[in-house]
Amino acid sequence: MDEDKKGAKVLANSLHNLHLNPPSTINNSIPITHLQFPGLLPKKIKPPSLVSLCVGVIGRHLEDIITDLNEIATNLPADIKMALAAIARRRRLLNDDVLIALADTSWEILDVSGSDVSDSGLIKAAEVCRFIKALDISRCTKITATGISELVKHCRLLETLRCGGCPRSDSTARRCLNIFIPRLEYVEEDSWEELDTKEITTGAHSLRWLVWPNIDKNSLEDFSRECPRIVVNPKSSPFGFMGTQVPWEALQNIVLDDAVVKDIDPRTWTVHGIAVKPILPPSSSSSELSLAEKFRLAFEERDNRLAPKRAKNARQHQRRAARELILMSTRAKSMVLASQVSKSLNSRGS
């Protein structure tokens, strides 16, 4: 009798530990929560599309076709070009030539963070991609205030700018405050008809969100005072910011071009079996720029800022010299008087 009870107890324990619906171990499937039967209905993950597989193969051998990329990209759709640009950035292959070859007029986001893109490539891409709304230039050591100044002239719809991340990029961001402020230029033309449109207004008119994670206190105060409409480092909130919903492009914890390559195998940007590590923002202990480099950047920024003023002054001097020449030249003055007398006689004769 005792043995029967012992056997029944063992059987009861076995049945108690028995899971009739164990979690699925099949690859490419995830369990669906069910109110009565949890884990009963598995849902298979959608396999990558043929296009994604093909883009992955191209991206894995991207360095072999870079020399002919300008001709190859001519017949590629805009989304494929953007995916190749994202892969090139992850493989440390994105530079001016690659960006210019892939740039498309329909792009609304552009991520060149941590790449070798310089002012030249950024300006030429901005001339093509005029509908860009979100741009990431963080950790780009070759992009200066000159490139950003030309960028805001061509991309009038730019709403989100991501910058900083390294000493050089931080220094460039500090020098861009005057570029972002819309204002009337001080002009000395003789009449409104002589004014150029580009001399009347400047600045990033549509810029609303600035993502600069390691912004210094002084720069933050300057932006808050001079550009109150630009929100620096916005945070996600169900209520939005000042009644405006923060776009996903302006959130600090996202990578701008991740959505472009979400269906592509990450092994695409793996080189010789070693995954390329993402560039991480430097810590606060990163070395600052040298004093000589700061002076050089300051001089370059001042020279670029004063170049339009010098050109405008040169045009004014030319016009004034022409007027003075007419007043000082006896022959020219006599011709003007003769013309006036001729007009007067003709008006009387009529």
PDB file of C-alpha atoms in Angstrom, residues 64-312:
ATOM      1  CA  ASP A  64      35.195  46.779 -55.325  1.00  0.00           C
ATOM      2  CA  ILE A  65      32.727  49.024 -57.164  1.00  0.00           C
ATOM      3  CA  ILE A  66      33.482  52.425 -55.625  1.00  0.00           C
ATOM      4  CA  THR A  67      35.488  53.541 -58.660  1.00  0.00           C
ATOM      5  CA  ASP A  68      32.465  52.919 -60.915  1.00  0.00           C
ATOM      6  CA  LEU A  69      29.808  53.860 -58.373  1.00  0.00           C
ATOM      7  CA  ASN A  70      28.968  57.110 -60.131  1.00  0.00           C
ATOM      8  CA  GLU A  71      27.812  55.218 -63.239  1.00  0.00           C
ATOM      9  CA  ILE A  72      26.217  52.316 -61.355  1.00  0.00           C
ATOM     10  CA  ALA A  73      24.145  54.558 -59.059  1.00  0.00           C
ATOM     11  CA  THR A  74      22.545  56.379 -61.988  1.00  0.00           C
ATOM     12  CA  ASN A  75      19.959  53.615 -62.468  1.00  0.00           C
ATOM     13  CA  LEU A  76      19.395  52.770 -58.785  1.00  0.00           C
ATOM     14  CA  PRO A  77      16.214  53.792 -56.891  1.00  0.00           C
ATOM     15  CA  ALA A  78      16.512  56.421 -54.166  1.00  0.00           C
ATOM     16  CA  ASP A  79      15.970  53.981 -51.274  1.00  0.00           C
ATOM     17  CA  ILE A  80      18.687  51.643 -52.564  1.00  0.00           C
ATOM     18  CA  LYS A  81      21.102  54.568 -52.817  1.00  0.00           C
ATOM     19  CA  MET A  82      20.328  55.543 -49.240  1.00  0.00           C
ATOM     20  CA  ALA A  83      20.873  51.975 -48.037  1.00  0.00           C
ATOM     21  CA  LEU A  84      24.244  51.832 -49.806  1.00  0.00           C
ATOM     22  CA  ALA A  85      25.220  55.150 -48.235  1.00  0.00           C
ATOM     23  CA  ALA A  86      24.308  53.772 -44.795  1.00  0.00           C
ATOM     24  CA  ILE A  87      26.361  50.625 -45.431  1.00  0.00           C
ATOM     25  CA  ALA A  88      29.284  52.701 -46.699  1.00  0.00           C
ATOM     26  CA  ARG A  89      29.180  54.781 -43.527  1.00  0.00           C
ATOM     27  CA  ARG A  90      29.249  51.675 -41.346  1.00  0.00           C
ATOM     28  CA  ARG A  91      32.140  50.238 -43.356  1.00  0.00           C
ATOM     29  CA  ARG A  92      34.161  53.488 -43.099  1.00  0.00           C
ATOM     30  CA  LEU A  93      33.908  53.959 -46.865  1.00  0.00           C
ATOM     31  CA  LEU A  94      31.709  57.064 -46.943  1.00  0.00           C
ATOM     32  CA  ASN A  95      33.588  60.059 -48.345  1.00  0.00           C
ATOM     33  CA  ASP A  96      32.892  62.954 -50.701  1.00  0.00           C
ATOM     34  CA  ASP A  97      32.998  60.854 -53.875  1.00  0.00           C
ATOM     35  CA  VAL A  98      30.678  58.141 -52.527  1.00  0.00           C
ATOM     36  CA  LEU A  99      28.198  60.660 -51.130  1.00  0.00           C
ATOM     37  CA  ILE A 100      28.068  62.700 -54.338  1.00  0.00           C
ATOM     38  CA  ALA A 101      27.611  59.544 -56.427  1.00  0.00           C
ATOM     39  CA  LEU A 102      24.679  58.325 -54.303  1.00  0.00           C
ATOM     40  CA  ALA A 103      22.958  61.647 -53.472  1.00  0.00           C
ATOM     41  CA  ASP A 104      19.337  61.717 -54.635  1.00  0.00           C
ATOM     42  CA  THR A 105      16.868  64.582 -54.936  1.00  0.00           C
ATOM     43  CA  SER A 106      14.134  62.718 -53.000  1.00  0.00           C
ATOM     44  CA  TRP A 107      16.171  62.117 -49.830  1.00  0.00           C
ATOM     45  CA  GLU A 108      14.691  63.607 -46.649  1.00  0.00           C
ATOM     46  CA  ILE A 109      17.279  62.282 -44.173  1.00  0.00           C
ATOM     47  CA  LEU A 110      21.059  62.143 -44.452  1.00  0.00           C
ATOM     48  CA  ASP A 111      23.466  60.535 -41.990  1.00  0.00           C
ATOM     49  CA  VAL A 112      27.181  61.148 -42.567  1.00  0.00           C
ATOM     50  CA  SER A 113      28.204  60.897 -38.904  1.00  0.00           C
ATOM     51  CA  GLY A 114      31.732  59.683 -38.215  1.00  0.00           C
ATOM     52  CA  SER A 115      32.610  59.686 -41.922  1.00  0.00           C
ATOM     53  CA  ASP A 116      35.287  61.353 -44.081  1.00  0.00           C
ATOM     54  CA  VAL A 117      32.782  63.684 -45.755  1.00  0.00           C
ATOM     55  CA  SER A 118      34.144  67.237 -45.969  1.00  0.00           C
ATOM     56  CA  ASP A 119      32.690  70.658 -46.771  1.00  0.00           C
ATOM     57  CA  SER A 120      33.022  69.996 -50.496  1.00  0.00           C
ATOM     58  CA  GLY A 121      30.993  66.780 -50.436  1.00  0.00           C
ATOM     59  CA  LEU A 122      28.383  68.198 -48.054  1.00  0.00           C
ATOM     60  CA  ILE A 123      27.838  71.301 -50.197  1.00  0.00           C
ATOM     61  CA  LYS A 124      27.482  69.314 -53.433  1.00  0.00           C
ATOM     62  CA  ALA A 125      25.099  66.870 -51.739  1.00  0.00           C
ATOM     63  CA  ALA A 126      23.066  69.799 -50.381  1.00  0.00           C
ATOM     64  CA  GLU A 127      22.723  71.197 -53.900  1.00  0.00           C
ATOM     65  CA  VAL A 128      21.126  67.890 -54.934  1.00  0.00           C
ATOM     66  CA  CYS A 129      19.222  66.935 -51.765  1.00  0.00           C
ATOM     67  CA  ARG A 130      17.271  70.154 -51.274  1.00  0.00           C
ATOM     68  CA  PHE A 131      14.425  68.417 -49.400  1.00  0.00           C
ATOM     69  CA  ILE A 132      16.567  67.189 -46.501  1.00  0.00           C
ATOM     70  CA  LYS A 133      14.699  67.531 -43.188  1.00  0.00           C
ATOM     71  CA  ALA A 134      17.099  65.719 -40.843  1.00  0.00           C
ATOM     72  CA  LEU A 135      20.902  65.651 -41.019  1.00  0.00           C
ATOM     73  CA  ASP A 136      23.547  64.022 -38.818  1.00  0.00           C
ATOM     74  CA  ILE A 137      27.071  65.475 -39.104  1.00  0.00           C
ATOM     75  CA  SER A 138      28.282  64.445 -35.651  1.00  0.00           C
ATOM     76  CA  ARG A 139      31.936  63.364 -35.365  1.00  0.00           C
ATOM     77  CA  CYS A 140      32.702  64.704 -38.849  1.00  0.00           C
ATOM     78  CA  THR A 141      36.117  66.315 -38.405  1.00  0.00           C
ATOM     79  CA  LYS A 142      36.294  67.620 -41.984  1.00  0.00           C
ATOM     80  CA  ILE A 143      33.044  69.608 -41.906  1.00  0.00           C
ATOM     81  CA  THR A 144      33.403  73.251 -40.843  1.00  0.00           C
ATOM     82  CA  ALA A 145      31.134  76.255 -40.442  1.00  0.00           C
ATOM     83  CA  THR A 146      31.640  77.014 -44.134  1.00  0.00           C
ATOM     84  CA  GLY A 147      29.952  73.767 -45.163  1.00  0.00           C
ATOM     85  CA  ILE A 148      27.071  74.266 -42.730  1.00  0.00           C
ATOM     86  CA  SER A 149      26.566  77.839 -43.969  1.00  0.00           C
ATOM     87  CA  GLU A 150      26.157  76.591 -47.546  1.00  0.00           C
ATOM     88  CA  LEU A 151      23.974  73.736 -46.307  1.00  0.00           C
ATOM     89  CA  VAL A 152      21.336  76.023 -44.774  1.00  0.00           C
ATOM     90  CA  LYS A 153      21.260  78.084 -47.968  1.00  0.00           C
ATOM     91  CA  HIS A 154      20.349  75.095 -50.131  1.00  0.00           C
ATOM     92  CA  CYS A 155      18.322  72.945 -47.702  1.00  0.00           C
ATOM     93  CA  ARG A 156      15.562  75.349 -46.695  1.00  0.00           C
ATOM     94  CA  LEU A 157      13.443  72.555 -45.141  1.00  0.00           C
ATOM     95  CA  LEU A 158      16.073  71.394 -42.632  1.00  0.00           C
ATOM     96  CA  GLU A 159      14.342  70.842 -39.274  1.00  0.00           C
ATOM     97  CA  THR A 160      16.711  68.567 -37.317  1.00  0.00           C
ATOM     98  CA  LEU A 161      20.502  68.823 -37.090  1.00  0.00           C
ATOM     99  CA  ARG A 162      22.650  66.382 -35.127  1.00  0.00           C
ATOM    100  CA  CYS A 163      26.200  67.565 -34.381  1.00  0.00           C
ATOM    101  CA  GLY A 164      29.069  67.442 -31.876  1.00  0.00           C
ATOM    102  CA  GLY A 165      30.556  64.232 -30.539  1.00  0.00           C
ATOM    103  CA  CYS A 166      34.263  65.148 -30.852  1.00  0.00           C
ATOM    104  CA  PRO A 167      36.386  68.257 -30.133  1.00  0.00           C
ATOM    105  CA  ARG A 168      36.533  69.373 -33.762  1.00  0.00           C
ATOM    106  CA  SER A 169      32.805  68.874 -34.339  1.00  0.00           C
ATOM    107  CA  ASP A 170      32.015  70.643 -31.056  1.00  0.00           C
ATOM    108  CA  SER A 171      34.142  73.595 -32.127  1.00  0.00           C
ATOM    109  CA  THR A 172      32.325  73.750 -35.469  1.00  0.00           C
ATOM    110  CA  ALA A 173      28.926  73.682 -33.736  1.00  0.00           C
ATOM    111  CA  ARG A 174      29.919  76.622 -31.516  1.00  0.00           C
ATOM    112  CA  ARG A 175      30.746  78.679 -34.599  1.00  0.00           C
ATOM    113  CA  CYS A 176      27.385  78.006 -36.222  1.00  0.00           C
ATOM    114  CA  LEU A 177      25.205  80.100 -33.924  1.00  0.00           C
ATOM    115  CA  ASN A 178      25.360  83.139 -36.207  1.00  0.00           C
ATOM    116  CA  ILE A 179      24.595  80.913 -39.194  1.00  0.00           C
ATOM    117  CA  PHE A 180      21.363  79.627 -37.652  1.00  0.00           C
ATOM    118  CA  ILE A 181      19.970  83.048 -36.668  1.00  0.00           C
ATOM    119  CA  PRO A 182      17.602  84.463 -39.345  1.00  0.00           C
ATOM    120  CA  ARG A 183      18.250  88.185 -39.689  1.00  0.00           C
ATOM    121  CA  LEU A 184      18.369  91.151 -42.040  1.00  0.00           C
ATOM    122  CA  GLU A 185      21.821  91.886 -43.348  1.00  0.00           C
ATOM    123  CA  TYR A 186      23.130  95.448 -42.939  1.00  0.00           C
ATOM    124  CA  VAL A 187      23.484  96.738 -46.484  1.00  0.00           C
ATOM    125  CA  GLU A 188      24.708 100.025 -47.926  1.00  0.00           C
ATOM    126  CA  GLU A 189      23.245  99.891 -51.420  1.00  0.00           C
ATOM    127  CA  ASP A 190      22.000 103.095 -53.045  1.00  0.00           C
ATOM    128  CA  SER A 191      18.545 101.769 -53.844  1.00  0.00           C
ATOM    129  CA  TRP A 192      16.299  98.761 -53.091  1.00  0.00           C
ATOM    130  CA  GLU A 193      16.536  97.725 -56.739  1.00  0.00           C
ATOM    131  CA  GLU A 194      20.245  97.035 -56.307  1.00  0.00           C
ATOM    132  CA  LEU A 195      19.753  94.637 -53.385  1.00  0.00           C
ATOM    133  CA  ASP A 196      20.358  90.930 -53.920  1.00  0.00           C
ATOM    134  CA  THR A 197      17.805  88.552 -52.411  1.00  0.00           C
ATOM    135  CA  LYS A 198      20.515  86.616 -50.603  1.00  0.00           C
ATOM    136  CA  GLU A 199      21.607  89.839 -48.897  1.00  0.00           C
ATOM    137  CA  ILE A 200      18.194  90.520 -47.389  1.00  0.00           C
ATOM    138  CA  THR A 201      17.759  87.441 -45.172  1.00  0.00           C
ATOM    139  CA  THR A 202      20.028  84.659 -43.939  1.00  0.00           C
ATOM    140  CA  GLY A 203      19.818  81.828 -41.446  1.00  0.00           C
ATOM    141  CA  ALA A 204      18.260  78.403 -40.971  1.00  0.00           C
ATOM    142  CA  HIS A 205      14.590  79.360 -41.164  1.00  0.00           C
ATOM    143  CA  SER A 206      13.159  75.854 -40.639  1.00  0.00           C
ATOM    144  CA  LEU A 207      15.612  74.509 -38.041  1.00  0.00           C
ATOM    145  CA  ARG A 208      13.707  73.529 -34.885  1.00  0.00           C
ATOM    146  CA  TRP A 209      15.674  70.681 -33.238  1.00  0.00           C
ATOM    147  CA  LEU A 210      19.399  70.604 -32.442  1.00  0.00           C
ATOM    148  CA  VAL A 211      20.881  67.364 -31.077  1.00  0.00           C
ATOM    149  CA  TRP A 212      24.208  68.159 -29.424  1.00  0.00           C
ATOM    150  CA  PRO A 213      24.591  65.743 -26.461  1.00  0.00           C
ATOM    151  CA  ASN A 214      27.779  67.236 -24.965  1.00  0.00           C
ATOM    152  CA  ILE A 215      26.937  70.916 -25.508  1.00  0.00           C
ATOM    153  CA  ASP A 216      28.736  73.230 -23.101  1.00  0.00           C
ATOM    154  CA  LYS A 217      26.882  75.555 -20.762  1.00  0.00           C
ATOM    155  CA  ASN A 218      27.835  78.781 -22.564  1.00  0.00           C
ATOM    156  CA  SER A 219      26.708  77.481 -25.957  1.00  0.00           C
ATOM    157  CA  LEU A 220      23.435  76.267 -24.489  1.00  0.00           C
ATOM    158  CA  GLU A 221      22.789  79.705 -22.989  1.00  0.00           C
ATOM    159  CA  ASP A 222      23.668  81.403 -26.293  1.00  0.00           C
ATOM    160  CA  PHE A 223      21.240  79.215 -28.229  1.00  0.00           C
ATOM    161  CA  SER A 224      18.499  79.756 -25.659  1.00  0.00           C
ATOM    162  CA  ARG A 225      18.972  83.512 -25.838  1.00  0.00           C
ATOM    163  CA  GLU A 226      19.620  84.042 -29.562  1.00  0.00           C
ATOM    164  CA  CYS A 227      17.578  81.163 -31.031  1.00  0.00           C
ATOM    165  CA  PRO A 228      14.690  80.398 -28.633  1.00  0.00           C
ATOM    166  CA  ARG A 229      12.761  78.641 -31.412  1.00  0.00           C
ATOM    167  CA  ILE A 230      15.515  75.970 -31.673  1.00  0.00           C
ATOM    168  CA  VAL A 231      15.142  73.228 -29.040  1.00  0.00           C
ATOM    169  CA  VAL A 232      18.468  71.751 -27.945  1.00  0.00           C
ATOM    170  CA  ASN A 233      18.520  68.036 -27.022  1.00  0.00           C
ATOM    171  CA  PRO A 234      14.724  67.532 -26.857  1.00  0.00           C
ATOM    172  CA  LYS A 235      13.343  64.657 -24.810  1.00  0.00           C
ATOM    173  CA  SER A 236      10.500  62.392 -25.822  1.00  0.00           C
ATOM    174  CA  SER A 237       7.244  63.153 -24.061  1.00  0.00           C
ATOM    175  CA  PRO A 238       3.632  62.043 -24.620  1.00  0.00           C
ATOM    176  CA  PHE A 239       2.654  65.699 -24.373  1.00  0.00           C
ATOM    177  CA  GLY A 240       5.267  66.903 -26.873  1.00  0.00           C
ATOM    178  CA  PHE A 241       7.342  70.032 -26.421  1.00  0.00           C
ATOM    179  CA  MET A 242       5.480  73.349 -26.276  1.00  0.00           C
ATOM    180  CA  GLY A 243       2.580  71.662 -28.026  1.00  0.00           C
ATOM    181  CA  THR A 244       4.790  70.193 -30.765  1.00  0.00           C
ATOM    182  CA  GLN A 245       5.524  66.478 -31.015  1.00  0.00           C
ATOM    183  CA  VAL A 246       9.253  65.728 -30.978  1.00  0.00           C
ATOM    184  CA  PRO A 247      10.190  63.865 -34.210  1.00  0.00           C
ATOM    185  CA  TRP A 248      12.049  60.599 -33.889  1.00  0.00           C
ATOM    186  CA  GLU A 249      14.999  62.094 -35.790  1.00  0.00           C
ATOM    187  CA  ALA A 250      15.582  64.470 -32.854  1.00  0.00           C
ATOM    188  CA  LEU A 251      15.861  61.785 -30.158  1.00  0.00           C
ATOM    189  CA  GLN A 252      19.363  61.198 -28.819  1.00  0.00           C
ATOM    190  CA  ASN A 253      19.144  57.415 -28.480  1.00  0.00           C
ATOM    191  CA  ILE A 254      18.561  56.680 -32.175  1.00  0.00           C
ATOM    192  CA  VAL A 255      20.839  56.320 -35.182  1.00  0.00           C
ATOM    193  CA  LEU A 256      19.439  58.323 -38.052  1.00  0.00           C
ATOM    194  CA  ASP A 257      19.962  55.756 -40.807  1.00  0.00           C
ATOM    195  CA  ASP A 258      19.156  52.600 -38.790  1.00  0.00           C
ATOM    196  CA  ALA A 259      15.678  52.414 -40.319  1.00  0.00           C
ATOM    197  CA  VAL A 260      17.236  52.285 -43.779  1.00  0.00           C
ATOM    198  CA  VAL A 261      19.169  49.055 -43.113  1.00  0.00           C
ATOM    199  CA  LYS A 262      16.856  47.348 -40.605  1.00  0.00           C
ATOM    200  CA  ASP A 263      16.088  44.492 -43.062  1.00  0.00           C
ATOM    201  CA  ILE A 264      19.722  43.981 -44.117  1.00  0.00           C
ATOM    202  CA  ASP A 265      21.956  41.364 -42.493  1.00  0.00           C
ATOM    203  CA  PRO A 266      24.452  43.117 -40.137  1.00  0.00           C
ATOM    204  CA  ARG A 267      27.157  40.827 -41.509  1.00  0.00           C
ATOM    205  CA  THR A 268      27.030  43.055 -44.586  1.00  0.00           C
ATOM    206  CA  TRP A 269      29.276  45.595 -42.865  1.00  0.00           C
ATOM    207  CA  THR A 270      31.553  42.913 -41.397  1.00  0.00           C
ATOM    208  CA  VAL A 271      35.106  42.923 -42.730  1.00  0.00           C
ATOM    209  CA  HIS A 272      37.008  39.612 -42.744  1.00  0.00           C
ATOM    210  CA  GLY A 273      34.797  38.194 -40.017  1.00  0.00           C
ATOM    211  CA  ILE A 274      35.323  41.151 -37.663  1.00  0.00           C
ATOM    212  CA  ALA A 275      32.330  43.401 -37.126  1.00  0.00           C
ATOM    213  CA  VAL A 276      33.038  47.087 -37.514  1.00  0.00           C
ATOM    214  CA  LYS A 277      32.535  48.746 -34.161  1.00  0.00           C
ATOM    215  CA  PRO A 278      30.408  51.886 -34.092  1.00  0.00           C
ATOM    216  CA  ILE A 279      32.110  55.162 -33.286  1.00  0.00           C
ATOM    217  CA  LEU A 280      31.180  56.087 -29.758  1.00  0.00           C
ATOM    218  CA  PRO A 281      31.008  59.687 -28.557  1.00  0.00           C
ATOM    219  CA  PRO A 282      34.178  60.662 -26.700  1.00  0.00           C
ATOM    220  CA  SER A 283      34.091  60.964 -22.940  1.00  0.00           C
ATOM    221  CA  SER A 284      34.239  64.286 -21.186  1.00  0.00           C
ATOM    222  CA  SER A 285      37.975  63.723 -20.604  1.00  0.00           C
ATOM    223  CA  SER A 286      38.753  63.987 -24.343  1.00  0.00           C
ATOM    224  CA  SER A 287      41.581  66.373 -25.183  1.00  0.00           C
ATOM    225  CA  GLU A 288      40.593  69.809 -26.407  1.00  0.00           C
ATOM    226  CA  LEU A 289      41.903  71.483 -29.540  1.00  0.00           C
ATOM    227  CA  SER A 290      45.303  73.083 -29.366  1.00  0.00           C
ATOM    228  CA  LEU A 291      45.550  76.865 -29.052  1.00  0.00           C
ATOM    229  CA  ALA A 292      47.035  77.185 -32.542  1.00  0.00           C
ATOM    230  CA  GLU A 293      44.180  75.137 -34.032  1.00  0.00           C
ATOM    231  CA  LYS A 294      41.604  77.290 -32.238  1.00  0.00           C
ATOM    232  CA  PHE A 295      43.197  80.441 -33.663  1.00  0.00           C
ATOM    233  CA  ARG A 296      43.267  78.919 -37.155  1.00  0.00           C
ATOM    234  CA  LEU A 297      39.587  77.932 -36.996  1.00  0.00           C
ATOM    235  CA  ALA A 298      38.623  81.339 -35.626  1.00  0.00           C
ATOM    236  CA  PHE A 299      40.512  83.123 -38.416  1.00  0.00           C
ATOM    237  CA  GLU A 300      38.970  80.865 -41.062  1.00  0.00           C
ATOM    238  CA  GLU A 301      35.488  81.465 -39.685  1.00  0.00           C
ATOM    239  CA  ARG A 302      35.994  85.247 -39.587  1.00  0.00           C
ATOM    240  CA  ASP A 303      37.379  85.306 -43.114  1.00  0.00           C
ATOM    241  CA  ASN A 304      34.442  83.293 -44.456  1.00  0.00           C
ATOM    242  CA  ARG A 305      31.941  85.450 -42.584  1.00  0.00           C
ATOM    243  CA  LEU A 306      33.403  88.691 -43.969  1.00  0.00           C
ATOM    244  CA  ALA A 307      33.796  87.452 -47.563  1.00  0.00           C
ATOM    245  CA  PRO A 308      30.237  88.463 -48.663  1.00  0.00           C
ATOM    246  CA  LYS A 309      30.734  91.891 -47.066  1.00  0.00           C
ATOM    247  CA  ARG A 310      33.994  92.424 -48.930  1.00  0.00           C
ATOM    248  CA  ALA A 311      32.366  91.448 -52.225  1.00  0.00           C
ATOM    249  CA  LYS A 312      29.480  93.843 -51.596  1.00  0.00           C
TER     250      LYS A 312
END
